[in-house]
Amino acid sequence: MRSGGASPLKGDITVPGDKSISHRALMLSSQALGTTTISGLLEGDDVLNTAKALQHLGVNIRQSNHVWEVDGVGIGGLAESDSVLDMGNSGTSTRLLMGLLSAYPFTTFFTGDDSLRSRPMGRVVTPLAQMGAKVTARTGMKLPLSLTGSPDSMPIDYHLPVASAQVKSAILLAGLNTPGITTVVEPQPTRDHTENMLRYFGFKVKTEKMDDGAVSVSVRGYQKPEYENRTLTVPGDPSSAAFVIVAALICPHSSVFIRNVCVNLLRTGLITTLIEMGAKIELHNERDVAGEPVADILVVHSPLKGITVPASRVPSMIDEYPILAVAAAFAEGVTVMEDLAELRVKESDRLSAILESLQACGVEASAEGDTLSVTGGKPRGGATIKTRFDHRIAMSFLIMGMATAQPVTVDDVTSIQTSFPNFVNLINGIGGHIRDLRNPTVRRHHEPLVVAVDGPAASGKGTLARRIAEHFNLEYLDTGSLYRAVGMKIVYAGKEPSDVKAAEEAARSIDAEDLANPRLRQERIGQAASIVSAFPEVRQALLDFQRKFAGSSRGAVLDGRDIGTVVCPKADFKFFVTATLYARAKRRHRELQGQGIEVIFESVLDDLRERDERDEKRSIAPLRPSEDAFIIDSSTHDADAVFDLVRQVILRKYPALAA
Ligand code: S3P
């Protein structure tokens, strides 16, 4: 793929779920009691590999509409896998599962892709062997390996030689299944998602800070967790948000709002560093979600200055050095990053990958021992980067190309699937220009455009859809009116809206004329519509009508609740308009008042809350953004601003439509 010449980045977005938390959510749910329901899980290859491995180990895991359910087997309840566990590219899955399995009296075989097979596993094998596990591995303690757990596992008191959350977590997971108290002392604090989530499930974990800055974490084995049937929401990944943050900082006139990002202090070293470099980054709406601190992040283009990033910051920004190095290439002066030895054993030798790639882009950079120095300025770009199947290298240099004088090409983007599957669409959606060189998007004028606009009641989706249609000369269908038409036919035929058969028949007979009937706007028809829209038979019957409409030779805009997900999953553009319940209720209240209808605000609010619930909970086509939808929060933007954003997004992809 090639990245070049981005426009100013503008958008109100979310990034996929946190990878570290997602792995732990699946693993710890398997150890919990009852069924855990997880939303926001990162559905990237790495996490899917964890899910698959757990299934091989006898855990029941289901997914529907991106909500995951895991039936806990409890401590000691995993079963031997009858096949080799292929962990793909994922070091976290491998190391944490090795820990989890280290007290089971059976053998598990692990392997992975080229990158994972070259990474050292000795760091987890050493403590697990002390607890009693037996590991046979390739030279250098590399995959493939076999691990035979010990039924007489012994608790240990282990001082980590390197600060590693993966090793800490592996030992704690082994400790869960070992009698007595297992303690890990880490020289510097590393991400504590395992501890936070254990506590969220009601396991007791003790964390103590020592005088020298080290941290000791202990867990007692065979605990019964306090809670059952937990519900868990995974927040956005700060390591994925990092790419958007740096992109906005280096592309002039950018301003991006990223919602719902995990801001655990042990993960936000990059934000601290960028702020020290002069970045304008603000955290808003800080809150706690399932035991993790979460916030919305506003980032605005800023001139940056080079600084020295101390070794003490390594654990809290371990995965962000590639993208920090890109930021440093645009900063004034020299940025020095100390003590990067750990980067050499990531998905690739990241230290040399960063160095080689920066130099290829004309940036002055050097490494002395494990210290990297980057002299910033106006980088030339114009190179092809060898990504070494490392997702963070691929994404970092696609971001770099957005602001270099010449475009930057990366040789392989498949690795991006491991952690940030919608990276390219998301970046292009806010103003990036990343092209697939093998499969360029060439829009021929004879292909009609299809635009999907979804969102909850009173989000402003109708206004937006109408304006898009008018501006780009497209047909417009308010699909809500289809359900109203079904409701109208039933009510006026003297039947009950709950009569599924009648509703299905009515749905099959809808024609364009019904949609213009002024009765559609009546309140009782709206209520009937809300009932019939939950019937799968009705939705199915209306699908044909909607799809035919979308196929109109002039091109079409459809607004509704499942256009991007069900009706037109291949739409050229998918927008999902939302706003807080309060903002929507205000809007609807004002609208009703404008029509001379007097209602109290609270009842409008309650009404919308109920509708949201019905929309989100219905078993068929529930309201949710399509994964590749561009999400717009209209609570903070007025209708003009929303339309302007959408127009820009469309024109950026198809500039010819400006004419
Ligand atoms: C991770 C810990 C870090 C990090 C990796 C995820 C985790 O690795 O680089 O991407 O989820 O625990 P180390 O523990 O090896 O530093």
GROMACS .gro file of N, CA, C and O in nm, residues 302-366:
model
  260
  302SER      N    1   0.005   1.991   1.586
  302SER     CA    2   0.092   2.076   1.667
  302SER      C    3   0.235   2.064   1.617
  302SER      O    4   0.279   1.955   1.580
  303PRO      N    5   0.309   2.174   1.621
  303PRO     CA    6   0.452   2.162   1.594
  303PRO      C    7   0.518   2.089   1.711
  303PRO      O    8   0.482   2.113   1.826
  304LEU      N    9   0.612   2.000   1.681
  304LEU     CA   10   0.675   1.920   1.787
  304LEU      C   11   0.822   1.955   1.801
  304LEU      O   12   0.885   1.997   1.704
  305LYS      N   13   0.875   1.935   1.922
  305LYS     CA   14   1.018   1.956   1.948
  305LYS      C   15   1.080   1.825   1.994
  305LYS      O   16   1.015   1.749   2.066
  306GLY      N   17   1.205   1.804   1.958
  306GLY     CA   18   1.275   1.683   2.001
  306GLY      C   19   1.301   1.686   2.151
  306GLY      O   20   1.325   1.793   2.208
  307ILE      N   21   1.296   1.571   2.216
  307ILE     CA   22   1.325   1.561   2.360
  307ILE      C   23   1.401   1.430   2.386
  307ILE      O   24   1.417   1.349   2.294
  308THR      N   25   1.442   1.411   2.512
  308THR     CA   26   1.499   1.281   2.549
  308THR      C   27   1.391   1.202   2.622
  308THR      O   28   1.331   1.251   2.718
  309VAL      N   29   1.365   1.082   2.573
  309VAL     CA   30   1.263   0.998   2.635
  309VAL      C   31   1.335   0.902   2.729
  309VAL      O   32   1.414   0.818   2.684
  310PRO      N   33   1.311   0.914   2.860
  310PRO     CA   34   1.391   0.835   2.955
  310PRO      C   35   1.359   0.686   2.952
  310PRO      O   36   1.248   0.646   2.914
  311ALA      N   37   1.455   0.607   2.996
  311ALA     CA   38   1.440   0.462   3.000
  311ALA      C   39   1.320   0.423   3.086
  311ALA      O   40   1.252   0.323   3.059
  312SER      N   41   1.292   0.504   3.190
  312SER     CA   42   1.182   0.468   3.280
  312SER      C   43   1.047   0.465   3.208
  312SER      O   44   0.950   0.411   3.260
  313ARG      N   45   1.041   0.524   3.089
  313ARG     CA   46   0.912   0.528   3.020
  313ARG      C   47   0.889   0.406   2.932
  313ARG      O   48   0.780   0.387   2.878
  314VAL      N   49   0.990   0.324   2.916
  314VAL     CA   50   0.977   0.212   2.822
  314VAL      C   51   0.853   0.125   2.847
  314VAL      O   52   0.775   0.102   2.755
  315PRO      N   53   0.829   0.079   2.971
  315PRO     CA   54   0.715  -0.013   2.987
  315PRO      C   55   0.581   0.048   2.947
  315PRO      O   56   0.495  -0.021   2.895
  316SER      N   57   0.565   0.178   2.969
  316SER     CA   58   0.432   0.235   2.943
  316SER      C   59   0.414   0.278   2.798
  316SER      O   60   0.309   0.332   2.762
  317MET      N   61   0.516   0.258   2.714
  317MET     CA   62   0.498   0.290   2.572
  317MET      C   63   0.576   0.194   2.485
  317MET      O   64   0.616   0.227   2.374
  318ILE      N   65   0.588   0.071   2.537
  318ILE     CA   66   0.673  -0.027   2.472
  318ILE      C   67   0.637  -0.049   2.324
  318ILE      O   68   0.726  -0.060   2.239
  319ASP      N   69   0.508  -0.051   2.293
  319ASP     CA   70   0.468  -0.079   2.154
  319ASP      C   71   0.461   0.047   2.069
  319ASP      O   72   0.432   0.040   1.950
  320GLU      N   73   0.483   0.163   2.132
  320GLU     CA   74   0.462   0.289   2.059
  320GLU      C   75   0.591   0.352   2.006
  320GLU      O   76   0.588   0.460   1.948
  321TYR      N   77   0.706   0.288   2.026
  321TYR     CA   78   0.829   0.350   1.976
  321TYR      C   79   0.831   0.366   1.823
  321TYR      O   80   0.879   0.468   1.774
  322PRO      N   81   0.778   0.270   1.747
  322PRO     CA   82   0.781   0.294   1.602
  322PRO      C   83   0.706   0.421   1.563
  322PRO      O   84   0.755   0.502   1.484
  323ILE      N   85   0.588   0.441   1.622
  323ILE     CA   86   0.511   0.560   1.582
  323ILE      C   87   0.569   0.686   1.646
  323ILE      O   88   0.564   0.794   1.588
  324LEU      N   89   0.632   0.671   1.764
  324LEU     CA   90   0.699   0.788   1.822
  324LEU      C   91   0.816   0.829   1.732
  324LEU      O   92   0.841   0.948   1.710
  325ALA      N   93   0.886   0.731   1.678
  325ALA     CA   94   1.000   0.763   1.591
  325ALA      C   95   0.951   0.839   1.468
  325ALA      O   96   1.018   0.930   1.419
  326VAL      N   97   0.831   0.806   1.421
  326VAL     CA   98   0.774   0.880   1.308
  326VAL      C   99   0.745   1.024   1.350
  326VAL      O  100   0.781   1.119   1.280
  327ALA      N  101   0.684   1.040   1.468
  327ALA     CA  102   0.658   1.177   1.516
  327ALA      C  103   0.790   1.253   1.527
  327ALA      O  104   0.800   1.371   1.488
  328ALA      N  105   0.892   1.185   1.579
  328ALA     CA  106   1.022   1.250   1.598
  328ALA      C  107   1.082   1.297   1.466
  328ALA      O  108   1.152   1.398   1.460
  329ALA      N  109   1.050   1.225   1.358
  329ALA     CA  110   1.104   1.263   1.227
  329ALA      C  111   1.047   1.397   1.179
  329ALA      O  112   1.101   1.461   1.090
  330PHE      N  113   0.934   1.438   1.238
  330PHE     CA  114   0.872   1.566   1.200
  330PHE      C  115   0.897   1.674   1.305
  330PHE      O  116   0.850   1.786   1.291
  331ALA      N  117   0.967   1.638   1.415
  331ALA     CA  118   0.989   1.734   1.523
  331ALA      C  119   1.113   1.819   1.495
  331ALA      O  120   1.203   1.776   1.424
  332GLU      N  121   1.115   1.934   1.557
  332GLU     CA  122   1.234   2.019   1.541
  332GLU      C  123   1.340   1.970   1.639
  332GLU      O  124   1.312   1.954   1.759
  333GLY      N  125   1.458   1.940   1.590
  333GLY     CA  126   1.566   1.895   1.678
  333GLY      C  127   1.571   1.744   1.691
  333GLY      O  128   1.507   1.671   1.615
  334VAL      N  129   1.649   1.702   1.791
  334VAL     CA  130   1.678   1.559   1.804
  334VAL      C  131   1.592   1.496   1.915
  334VAL      O  132   1.579   1.553   2.022
  335THR      N  133   1.538   1.380   1.886
  335THR     CA  134   1.467   1.303   1.990
  335THR      C  135   1.554   1.181   2.021
  335THR      O  136   1.596   1.109   1.930
  336VAL      N  137   1.580   1.163   2.150
  336VAL     CA  138   1.664   1.050   2.192
  336VAL      C  139   1.577   0.954   2.271
  336VAL      O  140   1.507   0.995   2.364
  337MET      N  141   1.577   0.826   2.232
  337MET     CA  142   1.495   0.726   2.302
  337MET      C  143   1.588   0.623   2.364
  337MET      O  144   1.660   0.554   2.293
  338GLU      N  145   1.583   0.616   2.498
  338GLU     CA  146   1.681   0.534   2.568
  338GLU      C  147   1.630   0.392   2.598
  338GLU      O  148   1.512   0.372   2.619
  339ASP      N  149   1.726   0.301   2.603
  339ASP     CA  150   1.704   0.166   2.655
  339ASP      C  151   1.598   0.086   2.580
  339ASP      O  152   1.502   0.037   2.637
  340LEU      N  153   1.618   0.072   2.449
  340LEU     CA  154   1.517   0.006   2.366
  340LEU      C  155   1.549  -0.142   2.339
  340LEU      O  156   1.501  -0.198   2.240
  341ALA      N  157   1.628  -0.204   2.425
  341ALA     CA  158   1.669  -0.343   2.401
  341ALA      C  159   1.549  -0.434   2.375
  341ALA      O  160   1.553  -0.522   2.287
  342GLU      N  161   1.440  -0.413   2.448
  342GLU     CA  162   1.323  -0.502   2.433
  342GLU      C  163   1.263  -0.496   2.293
  342GLU      O  164   1.196  -0.589   2.249
  343LEU      N  165   1.286  -0.384   2.224
  343LEU     CA  166   1.228  -0.372   2.088
  343LEU      C  167   1.286  -0.476   1.994
  343LEU      O  168   1.228  -0.506   1.891
  344ARG      N  169   1.400  -0.529   2.030
  344ARG     CA  170   1.465  -0.626   1.940
  344ARG      C  171   1.394  -0.761   1.939
  344ARG      O  172   1.418  -0.842   1.852
  345VAL      N  173   1.310  -0.785   2.041
  345VAL     CA  174   1.244  -0.917   2.046
  345VAL      C  175   1.092  -0.906   2.032
  345VAL      O  176   1.016  -0.987   2.084
  346LYS      N  177   1.046  -0.804   1.963
  346LYS     CA  178   0.903  -0.790   1.937
  346LYS      C  179   0.870  -0.866   1.808
  346LYS      O  180   0.946  -0.952   1.766
  347GLU      N  181   0.758  -0.830   1.743
  347GLU     CA  182   0.716  -0.903   1.623
  347GLU      C  183   0.826  -0.904   1.517
  347GLU      O  184   0.831  -0.990   1.429
  348SER      N  185   0.914  -0.802   1.524
  348SER     CA  186   1.038  -0.805   1.444
  348SER      C  187   1.143  -0.741   1.532
  348SER      O  188   1.113  -0.697   1.643
  349ASP      N  189   1.267  -0.733   1.485
  349ASP     CA  190   1.365  -0.651   1.555
  349ASP      C  191   1.326  -0.507   1.522
  349ASP      O  192   1.368  -0.450   1.422
  350ARG      N  193   1.242  -0.451   1.607
  350ARG     CA  194   1.184  -0.320   1.575
  350ARG      C  195   1.287  -0.209   1.575
  350ARG      O  196   1.270  -0.111   1.502
  351LEU      N  197   1.390  -0.223   1.655
  351LEU     CA  198   1.488  -0.116   1.659
  351LEU      C  199   1.553  -0.104   1.521
  351LEU      O  200   1.561   0.005   1.464
  352SER      N  201   1.596  -0.217   1.465
  352SER     CA  202   1.658  -0.203   1.333
  352SER      C  203   1.555  -0.173   1.224
  352SER      O  204   1.585  -0.101   1.129
  353ALA      N  205   1.431  -0.222   1.241
  353ALA     CA  206   1.329  -0.190   1.141
  353ALA      C  207   1.302  -0.039   1.138
  353ALA      O  208   1.290   0.022   1.032
  354ILE      N  209   1.295   0.022   1.258
  354ILE     CA  210   1.269   0.167   1.264
  354ILE      C  211   1.384   0.243   1.198
  354ILE      O  212   1.364   0.332   1.114
  355LEU      N  213   1.504   0.203   1.237
  355LEU     CA  214   1.623   0.273   1.189
  355LEU      C  215   1.633   0.267   1.037
  355LEU      O  216   1.645   0.368   0.968
  356GLU      N  217   1.622   0.145   0.987
  356GLU     CA  218   1.634   0.123   0.842
  356GLU      C  219   1.525   0.200   0.766
  356GLU      O  220   1.550   0.264   0.664
  357SER      N  221   1.403   0.198   0.819
  357SER     CA  222   1.292   0.261   0.749
  357SER      C  223   1.304   0.413   0.751
  357SER      O  224   1.277   0.481   0.651
  358LEU      N  225   1.343   0.467   0.868
  358LEU     CA  226   1.359   0.614   0.875
  358LEU      C  227   1.468   0.658   0.777
  358LEU      O  228   1.450   0.754   0.702
  359GLN      N  229   1.578   0.586   0.778
  359GLN     CA  230   1.689   0.624   0.689
  359GLN      C  231   1.646   0.615   0.543
  359GLN      O  232   1.677   0.702   0.463
  360ALA      N  233   1.567   0.512   0.512
  360ALA     CA  234   1.520   0.499   0.373
  360ALA      C  235   1.434   0.619   0.334
  360ALA      O  236   1.428   0.657   0.217
  361CYS      N  237   1.368   0.680   0.431
  361CYS     CA  238   1.282   0.797   0.403
  361CYS      C  239   1.361   0.927   0.412
  361CYS      O  240   1.303   1.037   0.417
  362GLY      N  241   1.492   0.918   0.422
  362GLY     CA  242   1.576   1.037   0.422
  362GLY      C  243   1.588   1.104   0.558
  362GLY      O  244   1.627   1.220   0.567
  363VAL      N  245   1.557   1.030   0.664
  363VAL     CA  246   1.565   1.089   0.799
  363VAL      C  247   1.699   1.052   0.861
  363VAL      O  248   1.744   0.937   0.849
  364GLU      N  249   1.760   1.150   0.928
  364GLU     CA  250   1.886   1.121   0.996
  364GLU      C  251   1.854   1.049   1.127
  364GLU      O  252   1.787   1.105   1.214
  365ALA      N  253   1.897   0.926   1.136
  365ALA     CA  254   1.868   0.848   1.258
  365ALA      C  255   1.984   0.755   1.284
  365ALA      O  256   2.049   0.707   1.191
  366SER      N  257   2.010   0.729   1.413
  366SER     CA  258   2.119   0.637   1.445
  366SER      C  259   2.087   0.563   1.574
  366SER      O  260   2.009   0.610   1.657
   0.00000   0.00000   0.00000
